[in-house]
mmCIF file of C-alpha atoms in Angstrom:
data_model
loop_
_atom_site.group_PDB
_atom_site.id
_atom_site.type_symbol
_atom_site.label_atom_id
_atom_site.label_comp_id
_atom_site.label_asym_id
_atom_site.label_seq_id
_atom_site.Cartn_x
_atom_site.Cartn_y
_atom_site.Cartn_z
ATOM 1 C CA UNK M 1 -0.092 -0.086 -0.093
ATOM 2 C CA UNK M 2 1.518 3.247 -1.036
ATOM 3 C CA UNK M 3 1.082 6.330 1.220
ATOM 4 C CA UNK M 4 -0.512 9.729 0.343
ATOM 5 C CA UNK M 5 -0.268 13.167 1.937
ATOM 6 C CA UNK M 6 -2.327 13.648 5.165
ATOM 7 C CA UNK M 7 -3.864 16.782 3.565
ATOM 8 C CA UNK M 8 -5.396 14.975 0.697
ATOM 9 C CA UNK M 9 -8.917 14.000 1.848
ATOM 10 C CA UNK M 10 -10.404 10.754 0.859
ATOM 11 C CA UNK M 11 -12.831 11.656 -2.067
ATOM 12 C CA UNK M 12 -16.414 10.690 -1.879
ATOM 13 C CA UNK M 13 -16.184 8.696 -4.950
ATOM 14 C CA UNK M 14 -13.869 6.333 -3.189
ATOM 15 C CA UNK M 15 -16.083 6.081 -0.204
ATOM 16 C CA UNK M 16 -19.081 5.316 -2.478
ATOM 17 C CA UNK M 17 -17.254 2.756 -4.201
ATOM 18 C CA UNK M 18 -16.447 0.721 -1.128
ATOM 19 C CA UNK M 19 -20.140 1.226 -0.086
ATOM 20 C CA UNK M 20 -21.100 -0.076 -3.549
ATOM 21 C CA UNK M 21 -18.829 -3.199 -3.375
ATOM 22 C CA UNK M 22 -20.022 -4.033 0.285
ATOM 23 C CA UNK M 23 -23.673 -3.488 -0.054
ATOM 24 C CA UNK M 24 -24.306 -4.986 -3.596
ATOM 25 C CA UNK M 25 -24.840 -1.621 -5.315
ATOM 26 C CA UNK M 26 -26.293 1.941 -4.846
ATOM 27 C CA UNK M 27 -28.962 2.388 -2.394
ATOM 28 C CA UNK M 28 -32.247 2.734 -4.208
ATOM 29 C CA UNK M 29 -34.978 1.467 -1.703
ATOM 30 C CA UNK M 30 -36.635 2.619 1.365
ATOM 31 C CA UNK M 31 -37.365 0.452 4.354
ATOM 32 C CA UNK M 32 -41.015 -0.004 3.427
ATOM 33 C CA UNK M 33 -39.980 -1.167 -0.065
ATOM 34 C CA UNK M 34 -37.577 -3.565 1.367
ATOM 35 C CA UNK M 35 -40.337 -5.111 3.558
ATOM 36 C CA UNK M 36 -42.579 -5.166 0.614
ATOM 37 C CA UNK M 37 -40.070 -7.018 -1.648
ATOM 38 C CA UNK M 38 -39.189 -9.285 0.981
ATOM 39 C CA UNK M 39 -42.771 -10.220 1.761
ATOM 40 C CA UNK M 40 -42.869 -8.939 5.303
ATOM 41 C CA UNK M 41 -44.512 -6.339 7.353
ATOM 42 C CA UNK M 42 -42.860 -3.181 7.877
ATOM 43 C CA UNK M 43 -42.591 -3.849 11.772
ATOM 44 C CA UNK M 44 -40.682 -6.840 11.032
ATOM 45 C CA UNK M 45 -38.190 -4.876 8.765
ATOM 46 C CA UNK M 46 -37.881 -2.383 11.557
ATOM 47 C CA UNK M 47 -37.123 -5.193 14.023
ATOM 48 C CA UNK M 48 -34.659 -6.644 11.567
ATOM 49 C CA UNK M 49 -32.751 -3.235 11.303
ATOM 50 C CA UNK M 50 -32.701 -2.302 14.840
ATOM 51 C CA UNK M 51 -31.494 -5.943 15.822
ATOM 52 C CA UNK M 52 -28.701 -5.405 13.242
ATOM 53 C CA UNK M 53 -27.391 -2.705 15.485
ATOM 54 C CA UNK M 54 -28.382 0.376 13.512
ATOM 55 C CA UNK M 55 -30.264 3.420 14.305
ATOM 56 C CA UNK M 56 -33.747 3.642 13.293
ATOM 57 C CA UNK M 57 -34.531 5.218 9.869
ATOM 58 C CA UNK M 58 -37.728 6.819 8.461
ATOM 59 C CA UNK M 59 -39.677 4.290 6.434
ATOM 60 C CA UNK M 60 -39.451 6.433 3.409
ATOM 61 C CA UNK M 61 -35.576 7.145 3.473
ATOM 62 C CA UNK M 62 -33.693 5.422 0.759
ATOM 63 C CA UNK M 63 -30.884 3.728 2.484
ATOM 64 C CA UNK M 64 -31.340 0.054 1.120
ATOM 65 C CA UNK M 65 -30.379 -2.351 -1.639
ATOM 66 C CA UNK M 66 -31.509 -5.576 -2.898
ATOM 67 C CA UNK M 67 -28.939 -7.147 -0.630
ATOM 68 C CA UNK M 68 -30.927 -6.024 2.250
ATOM 69 C CA UNK M 69 -34.131 -7.409 0.792
ATOM 70 C CA UNK M 70 -32.539 -10.948 0.493
ATOM 71 C CA UNK M 71 -31.291 -10.734 4.211
ATOM 72 C CA UNK M 72 -34.761 -9.766 5.459
ATOM 73 C CA UNK M 73 -36.391 -12.427 3.442
ATOM 74 C CA UNK M 74 -33.921 -15.093 4.652
ATOM 75 C CA UNK M 75 -34.608 -13.875 8.459
ATOM 76 C CA UNK M 76 -38.352 -14.101 7.874
ATOM 77 C CA UNK M 77 -37.987 -17.653 6.408
ATOM 78 C CA UNK M 78 -36.445 -18.680 9.729
ATOM 79 C CA UNK M 79 -39.423 -17.721 11.567
ATOM 80 C CA UNK M 80 -42.417 -19.933 12.523
ATOM 81 C CA UNK M 81 -45.344 -17.966 11.991
ATOM 82 C CA UNK M 82 -47.803 -20.135 13.790
ATOM 83 C CA UNK M 83 -45.746 -20.651 16.927
ATOM 84 C CA UNK M 84 -47.991 -23.508 18.113
ATOM 85 C CA UNK M 85 -45.313 -25.599 19.713
ATOM 86 C CA UNK M 86 -44.747 -27.776 16.689
ATOM 87 C CA UNK M 87 -42.050 -27.871 14.262
ATOM 88 C CA UNK M 88 -42.867 -25.885 10.998
ATOM 89 C CA UNK M 89 -42.663 -28.131 7.831
ATOM 90 C CA UNK M 90 -41.930 -24.982 5.647
ATOM 91 C CA UNK M 91 -39.197 -23.200 7.767
ATOM 92 C CA UNK M 92 -35.452 -24.283 7.966
ATOM 93 C CA UNK M 93 -34.815 -26.413 11.178
ATOM 94 C CA UNK M 94 -38.534 -26.512 11.780
ATOM 95 C CA UNK M 95 -38.639 -22.792 12.464
ATOM 96 C CA UNK M 96 -37.905 -20.281 15.314
ATOM 97 C CA UNK M 97 -39.751 -17.987 17.405
ATOM 98 C CA UNK M 98 -39.553 -14.402 15.992
ATOM 99 C CA UNK M 99 -37.799 -13.345 19.296
ATOM 100 C CA UNK M 100 -35.217 -16.345 18.810
ATOM 101 C CA UNK M 101 -34.557 -15.212 15.150
ATOM 102 C CA UNK M 102 -33.976 -11.475 16.442
ATOM 103 C CA UNK M 103 -31.527 -12.830 19.034
ATOM 104 C CA UNK M 104 -29.581 -14.688 16.693
ATOM 105 C CA UNK M 105 -29.360 -11.655 14.422
ATOM 106 C CA UNK M 106 -28.233 -9.582 17.349
ATOM 107 C CA UNK M 107 -25.516 -12.139 18.258
ATOM 108 C CA UNK M 108 -24.249 -11.871 14.604
ATOM 109 C CA UNK M 109 -24.460 -8.101 14.560
ATOM 110 C CA UNK M 110 -22.922 -7.479 18.068
ATOM 111 C CA UNK M 111 -19.926 -9.665 16.917
ATOM 112 C CA UNK M 112 -19.544 -8.134 13.550
ATOM 113 C CA UNK M 113 -19.509 -4.645 14.989
ATOM 114 C CA UNK M 114 -16.803 -5.461 17.166
ATOM 115 C CA UNK M 115 -15.050 -7.495 14.501
ATOM 116 C CA UNK M 116 -14.998 -4.820 11.744
ATOM 117 C CA UNK M 117 -13.656 -2.127 14.396
ATOM 118 C CA UNK M 118 -11.042 -4.569 15.531
ATOM 119 C CA UNK M 119 -9.866 -5.357 11.975
ATOM 120 C CA UNK M 120 -9.912 -1.656 10.896
ATOM 121 C CA UNK M 121 -7.804 -0.678 13.912
ATOM 122 C CA UNK M 122 -5.442 -3.420 13.432
ATOM 123 C CA UNK M 123 -4.822 -2.384 9.781
ATOM 124 C CA UNK M 124 -4.385 1.269 10.762
ATOM 125 C CA UNK M 125 -1.742 0.338 13.322
ATOM 126 C CA UNK M 126 -0.101 -1.703 10.867
ATOM 127 C CA UNK M 127 -0.044 1.019 8.036
ATOM 128 C CA UNK M 128 1.210 3.426 10.672
ATOM 129 C CA UNK M 129 4.141 1.380 11.866
ATOM 130 C CA UNK M 130 5.303 0.162 8.621
ATOM 131 C CA UNK M 131 4.992 3.369 6.667
ATOM 132 C CA UNK M 132 5.767 5.688 9.613
ATOM 133 C CA UNK M 133 2.576 7.697 9.238
ATOM 134 C CA UNK M 134 0.643 9.730 11.904
ATOM 135 C CA UNK M 135 -2.878 8.338 12.676
ATOM 136 C CA UNK M 136 -4.846 10.547 10.382
ATOM 137 C CA UNK M 137 -2.382 9.699 7.355
ATOM 138 C CA UNK M 138 -2.711 6.013 8.391
ATOM 139 C CA UNK M 139 -6.488 6.048 8.383
ATOM 140 C CA UNK M 140 -6.654 7.581 4.889
ATOM 141 C CA UNK M 141 -4.430 4.942 3.458
ATOM 142 C CA UNK M 142 -6.598 2.339 5.099
ATOM 143 C CA UNK M 143 -9.802 3.832 3.800
ATOM 144 C CA UNK M 144 -8.076 4.020 0.446
ATOM 145 C CA UNK M 145 -7.235 0.547 0.157
ATOM 146 C CA UNK M 146 -9.828 -1.451 2.509
ATOM 147 C CA UNK M 147 -11.648 -2.607 -0.737
ATOM 148 C CA UNK M 148 -8.671 -4.665 -1.617
ATOM 149 C CA UNK M 149 -9.139 -6.923 1.439
ATOM 150 C CA UNK M 150 -13.123 -7.339 1.175
ATOM 151 C CA UNK M 151 -12.861 -10.658 -0.558
ATOM 152 C CA UNK M 152 -10.177 -12.353 1.545
ATOM 153 C CA UNK M 153 -11.773 -11.189 4.844
ATOM 154 C CA UNK M 154 -15.098 -12.156 3.957
ATOM 155 C CA UNK M 155 -13.986 -15.799 2.888
ATOM 156 C CA UNK M 156 -11.923 -15.939 6.193
ATOM 157 C CA UNK M 157 -15.075 -14.938 8.209
ATOM 158 C CA UNK M 158 -17.103 -17.787 6.427
ATOM 159 C CA UNK M 159 -14.141 -20.488 7.093
ATOM 160 C CA UNK M 160 -13.638 -19.478 10.681
ATOM 161 C CA UNK M 161 -17.402 -19.511 11.578
ATOM 162 C CA UNK M 162 -17.678 -22.910 9.952
ATOM 163 C CA UNK M 163 -14.762 -24.329 11.897
ATOM 164 C CA UNK M 164 -15.993 -22.865 15.201
ATOM 165 C CA UNK M 165 -19.584 -24.324 14.719
ATOM 166 C CA UNK M 166 -18.214 -27.740 13.864
ATOM 167 C CA UNK M 167 -16.017 -27.676 17.199
ATOM 168 C CA UNK M 168 -18.911 -26.554 19.242
ATOM 169 C CA UNK M 169 -21.236 -29.215 17.722
ATOM 170 C CA UNK M 170 -18.336 -31.872 18.531
ATOM 171 C CA UNK M 171 -18.296 -30.559 22.228
ATOM 172 C CA UNK M 172 -21.962 -30.425 22.553
ATOM 173 C CA UNK M 173 -22.381 -34.071 21.378
ATOM 174 C CA UNK M 174 -19.652 -35.402 23.498
ATOM 175 C CA UNK M 175 -21.155 -33.353 26.740
ATOM 176 C CA UNK M 176 -24.803 -34.567 26.020
ATOM 177 C CA UNK M 177 -23.625 -38.171 25.388
ATOM 178 C CA UNK M 178 -22.290 -38.477 28.791
ATOM 179 C CA UNK M 179 -25.439 -37.121 30.631
ATOM 180 C CA UNK M 180 -28.304 -38.955 32.051
ATOM 181 C CA UNK M 181 -31.887 -37.814 32.418
ATOM 182 C CA UNK M 182 -31.736 -34.326 34.111
ATOM 183 C CA UNK M 183 -34.194 -32.340 36.103
ATOM 184 C CA UNK M 184 -35.668 -29.415 34.047
ATOM 185 C CA UNK M 185 -36.798 -26.037 35.571
ATOM 186 C CA UNK M 186 -36.363 -22.433 35.065
ATOM 187 C CA UNK M 187 -33.976 -22.011 38.030
ATOM 188 C CA UNK M 188 -31.613 -24.857 36.823
ATOM 189 C CA UNK M 189 -28.187 -24.049 35.605
ATOM 190 C CA UNK M 190 -27.668 -26.586 32.962
ATOM 191 C CA UNK M 191 -23.898 -26.639 32.239
ATOM 192 C CA UNK M 192 -21.074 -27.783 34.561
ATOM 193 C CA UNK M 193 -17.983 -25.762 33.612
ATOM 194 C CA UNK M 194 -14.432 -24.785 35.065
ATOM 195 C CA UNK M 195 -13.824 -21.066 34.633
ATOM 196 C CA UNK M 196 -11.987 -18.230 36.081
ATOM 197 C CA UNK M 197 -10.134 -15.017 35.664
ATOM 198 C CA UNK M 198 -6.590 -13.699 35.137
ATOM 199 C CA UNK M 199 -5.791 -10.149 35.617
ATOM 200 C CA UNK M 200 -2.832 -7.645 35.770
ATOM 201 C CA UNK M 201 -1.907 -6.653 39.361
ATOM 202 C CA UNK M 202 -1.884 -2.788 40.075
ATOM 203 C CA UNK M 203 -2.871 -2.129 36.421
ATOM 204 C CA UNK M 204 -4.283 1.327 37.299
ATOM 205 C CA UNK M 205 -1.166 2.381 39.014
ATOM 206 C CA UNK M 206 1.129 0.994 36.204
ATOM 207 C CA UNK M 207 -1.207 2.684 33.447
ATOM 208 C CA UNK M 208 -0.783 6.108 34.670
ATOM 209 C CA UNK M 209 3.080 5.993 34.432
ATOM 210 C CA UNK M 210 3.011 4.685 30.903
ATOM 211 C CA UNK M 211 2.731 6.221 27.369
ATOM 212 C CA UNK M 212 0.273 5.455 24.861
ATOM 213 C CA UNK M 213 2.551 3.010 22.945
ATOM 214 C CA UNK M 214 3.831 1.373 25.968
ATOM 215 C CA UNK M 215 0.376 0.807 27.390
ATOM 216 C CA UNK M 216 -0.897 -0.479 24.072
ATOM 217 C CA UNK M 217 1.891 -3.039 23.901
ATOM 218 C CA UNK M 218 1.464 -4.267 27.303
ATOM 219 C CA UNK M 219 -2.331 -4.872 26.763
ATOM 220 C CA UNK M 220 -1.673 -6.373 23.373
ATOM 221 C CA UNK M 221 0.831 -8.943 25.032
ATOM 222 C CA UNK M 222 -1.353 -9.729 27.798
ATOM 223 C CA UNK M 223 -4.265 -10.523 25.527
ATOM 224 C CA UNK M 224 -2.334 -12.279 22.633
ATOM 225 C CA UNK M 225 -0.614 -14.528 25.234
ATOM 226 C CA UNK M 226 -3.736 -15.129 27.144
ATOM 227 C CA UNK M 227 -5.748 -16.236 24.173
ATOM 228 C CA UNK M 228 -2.869 -18.403 22.832
ATOM 229 C CA UNK M 229 -2.298 -20.334 26.086
ATOM 230 C CA UNK M 230 -6.082 -20.706 26.703
ATOM 231 C CA UNK M 231 -6.897 -22.061 23.270
ATOM 232 C CA UNK M 232 -3.889 -24.043 22.655
ATOM 233 C CA UNK M 233 -4.823 -26.304 25.754
ATOM 234 C CA UNK M 234 -8.307 -26.864 24.734
ATOM 235 C CA UNK M 235 -10.128 -24.037 26.681
ATOM 236 C CA UNK M 236 -11.851 -21.015 25.409
ATOM 237 C CA UNK M 237 -11.680 -17.145 26.206
ATOM 238 C CA UNK M 238 -15.118 -15.938 27.113
ATOM 239 C CA UNK M 239 -14.126 -12.264 27.154
ATOM 240 C CA UNK M 240 -11.505 -9.693 27.852
ATOM 241 C CA UNK M 241 -12.317 -6.713 30.177
ATOM 242 C CA UNK M 242 -9.474 -4.349 29.890
ATOM 243 C CA UNK M 243 -6.781 -5.795 32.289
ATOM 244 C CA UNK M 244 -8.533 -9.182 32.833
ATOM 245 C CA UNK M 245 -9.356 -12.051 30.813
ATOM 246 C CA UNK M 246 -12.156 -14.627 31.615
ATOM 247 C CA UNK M 247 -11.535 -18.398 30.319
ATOM 248 C CA UNK M 248 -13.803 -21.485 30.458
ATOM 249 C CA UNK M 249 -13.264 -25.159 30.097
ATOM 250 C CA UNK M 250 -15.707 -28.188 29.905
ATOM 251 C CA UNK M 251 -13.154 -30.147 32.131
ATOM 252 C CA UNK M 252 -11.659 -28.870 35.518
ATOM 253 C CA UNK M 253 -8.425 -30.902 34.645
ATOM 254 C CA UNK M 254 -7.833 -28.816 31.607
ATOM 255 C CA UNK M 255 -8.668 -25.798 33.347
ATOM 256 C CA UNK M 256 -6.045 -26.355 35.877
ATOM 257 C CA UNK M 257 -3.422 -26.773 33.285
ATOM 258 C CA UNK M 258 -4.646 -23.597 31.557
ATOM 259 C CA UNK M 259 -4.827 -21.285 34.603
ATOM 260 C CA UNK M 260 -1.251 -22.451 35.918
ATOM 261 C CA UNK M 261 0.269 -22.124 32.394
ATOM 262 C CA UNK M 262 -1.295 -18.779 31.972
ATOM 263 C CA UNK M 263 0.352 -17.220 35.086
ATOM 264 C CA UNK M 264 3.662 -18.742 34.399
ATOM 265 C CA UNK M 265 3.494 -17.698 30.754
ATOM 266 C CA UNK M 266 2.376 -14.050 31.491
ATOM 267 C CA UNK M 267 5.066 -13.421 34.149
ATOM 268 C CA UNK M 268 7.968 -14.941 32.177
ATOM 269 C CA UNK M 269 8.196 -12.170 29.322
ATOM 270 C CA UNK M 270 10.942 -9.878 29.012
ATOM 271 C CA UNK M 271 8.800 -6.990 30.655
ATOM 272 C CA UNK M 272 7.790 -7.705 34.172
ATOM 273 C CA UNK M 273 3.939 -8.282 34.335
ATOM 274 C CA UNK M 274 2.542 -9.596 37.568
ATOM 275 C CA UNK M 275 -0.771 -11.505 37.458
ATOM 276 C CA UNK M 276 -3.129 -13.232 39.727
ATOM 277 C CA UNK M 277 -5.887 -15.785 38.686
ATOM 278 C CA UNK M 278 -8.965 -17.814 39.948
ATOM 279 C CA UNK M 279 -10.461 -21.162 39.094
ATOM 280 C CA UNK M 280 -13.889 -22.263 40.181
ATOM 281 C CA UNK M 281 -16.007 -25.268 38.930
ATOM 282 C CA UNK M 282 -19.784 -25.195 39.015
ATOM 283 C CA UNK M 283 -23.004 -25.043 37.023
ATOM 284 C CA UNK M 284 -23.589 -21.992 34.815
ATOM 285 C CA UNK M 285 -25.994 -20.825 32.089
ATOM 286 C CA UNK M 286 -24.780 -19.520 28.538
ATOM 287 C CA UNK M 287 -26.371 -16.313 27.304
ATOM 288 C CA UNK M 288 -25.519 -13.981 24.518
ATOM 289 C CA UNK M 289 -21.838 -15.665 24.156
ATOM 290 C CA UNK M 290 -21.249 -15.221 27.938
ATOM 291 C CA UNK M 291 -21.766 -17.334 31.049
ATOM 292 C CA UNK M 292 -23.749 -16.616 34.258
ATOM 293 C CA UNK M 293 -24.151 -18.054 37.716
ATOM 294 C CA UNK M 294 -22.680 -18.346 41.125
ATOM 295 C CA UNK M 295 -19.338 -19.748 39.937
ATOM 296 C CA UNK M 296 -18.650 -16.802 38.013
ATOM 297 C CA UNK M 297 -19.302 -14.425 40.860
ATOM 298 C CA UNK M 298 -17.306 -16.613 43.151
ATOM 299 C CA UNK M 299 -14.391 -16.661 40.513
ATOM 300 C CA UNK M 300 -14.539 -12.865 40.131
ATOM 301 C CA UNK M 301 -14.307 -12.315 43.813
ATOM 302 C CA UNK M 302 -11.476 -15.010 44.552
ATOM 303 C CA UNK M 303 -9.138 -13.520 42.023
ATOM 304 C CA UNK M 304 -9.094 -10.287 44.135
ATOM 305 C CA UNK M 305 -7.770 -12.313 47.198
ATOM 306 C CA UNK M 306 -4.907 -13.768 45.587
ATOM 307 C CA UNK M 307 -1.280 -12.320 45.845
ATOM 308 C CA UNK M 308 0.881 -11.616 42.643
ATOM 309 C CA UNK M 309 1.431 -14.834 40.862
ATOM 310 C CA UNK M 310 -1.300 -16.665 43.070
ATOM 311 C CA UNK M 311 -4.316 -18.716 42.043
ATOM 312 C CA UNK M 312 -7.272 -18.920 44.359
ATOM 313 C CA UNK M 313 -9.978 -21.636 44.140
ATOM 314 C CA UNK M 314 -12.991 -22.689 46.319
ATOM 315 C CA UNK M 315 -12.829 -25.841 48.312
ATOM 316 C CA UNK M 316 -14.932 -27.929 46.135
ATOM 317 C CA UNK M 317 -12.784 -27.089 43.028
ATOM 318 C CA UNK M 318 -9.541 -27.968 45.088
ATOM 319 C CA UNK M 319 -11.061 -31.453 45.968
ATOM 320 C CA UNK M 320 -11.906 -31.957 42.352
ATOM 321 C CA UNK M 321 -8.262 -31.459 41.497
ATOM 322 C CA UNK M 322 -6.967 -33.329 44.367
ATOM 323 C CA UNK M 323 -8.930 -36.409 43.412
ATOM 324 C CA UNK M 324 -8.637 -36.021 39.725
ATOM 325 C CA UNK M 325 -6.482 -38.032 37.301
ATOM 326 C CA UNK M 326 -3.466 -35.504 37.352
ATOM 327 C CA UNK M 327 -3.529 -34.686 41.013
ATOM 328 C CA UNK M 328 0.191 -35.151 41.471
ATOM 329 C CA UNK M 329 0.998 -32.521 39.125
ATOM 330 C CA UNK M 330 -0.533 -29.718 41.528
ATOM 331 C CA UNK M 331 -0.070 -28.411 45.014
ATOM 332 C CA UNK M 332 -3.401 -27.578 46.596
ATOM 333 C CA UNK M 333 -3.399 -25.712 50.031
ATOM 334 C CA UNK M 334 -6.020 -23.991 52.069
ATOM 335 C CA UNK M 335 -5.372 -20.252 52.660
ATOM 336 C CA UNK M 336 -6.349 -17.958 55.425
ATOM 337 C CA UNK M 337 -9.951 -16.997 55.811
ATOM 338 C CA UNK M 338 -11.032 -13.755 54.010
ATOM 339 C CA UNK M 339 -13.921 -11.508 53.530
ATOM 340 C CA UNK M 340 -15.033 -11.412 49.757
ATOM 341 C CA UNK M 341 -17.352 -8.724 48.568
ATOM 342 C CA UNK M 342 -20.874 -10.052 48.512
ATOM 343 C CA UNK M 343 -19.926 -13.209 49.698
ATOM 344 C CA UNK M 344 -18.838 -12.794 53.163
ATOM 345 C CA UNK M 345 -16.017 -14.819 54.850
ATOM 346 C CA UNK M 346 -14.683 -17.611 52.626
ATOM 347 C CA UNK M 347 -11.476 -19.950 52.813
ATOM 348 C CA UNK M 348 -9.667 -19.809 49.522
ATOM 349 C CA UNK M 349 -7.583 -22.507 48.264
ATOM 350 C CA UNK M 350 -4.240 -21.986 46.375
ATOM 351 C CA UNK M 351 -3.257 -23.994 43.194
ATOM 352 C CA UNK M 352 0.348 -24.274 42.067
ATOM 353 C CA UNK M 353 2.426 -26.783 39.942
ATOM 354 C CA UNK M 354 4.226 -29.472 41.854
#
């Protein structure tokens, strides 16, 4: 990618060309026309657009293309209009409730919003570093050349989505195959998981003494290392929260390997980074790509009780590791009683490699 002077503004024709490529043509339809062509109500079209994560638009404003018509029609085809408790013969997968179809759309849209921002910021940072440009100039270069990456990034997105869905199907099949008949009810947490947090010790104080580049480099090293360690050992990153990462595993033995490796790896880099961690096994519910339940709250509190380099667990998780198939790999000990916010007095247990 060749640079251009920072004073040269990106022309409207270039932006319009990018939009034409991404949207499948020039906008020529209003939302009411999109609904009519898709064979849906205007109300469903408005719900569709809002679930996509975009601001409401007047029904008569021209903003849409045939690509939007196709997308709305495909979402409408997923909906079981009868919603009578039976699978619909004329809908993919037997049909979904309208609320569930919108929830799937919100999940995709939320993820895509974060993804495109992440990708563009990575591209801008790469251009700024390689071409030694200021932020404004780097963004102009990125905007000028983003169309060259659309095909590749789109194909990679489909590939990664299929790979992750295949992996999730495999994990779900293995888990369900090992279950017996379960109790059901609105208050049941259905999934048994091992999870925890790893965070940077004294992050706020450190951040106040760092410049932008140094802070960005530290956070990038923390997140990249954490994701590599977690995923390479068969666990998953649930989310990153600034100076903390939440990980999860279906198996407590894998989780113990993950969290001890995480602490060791993060503290062994050339730049001193002190971290602390937690691990709790228990039953949770999964919603919106996240997990919720008492074990999550406990793990969040336990990490605050750990000293730099320490890992804290509850007694039940400690006993599961002590009686597990790889107990000899770890040292598990009770710690002093502490008062945890919202939980009262608890006795954490420490975890370390033998």
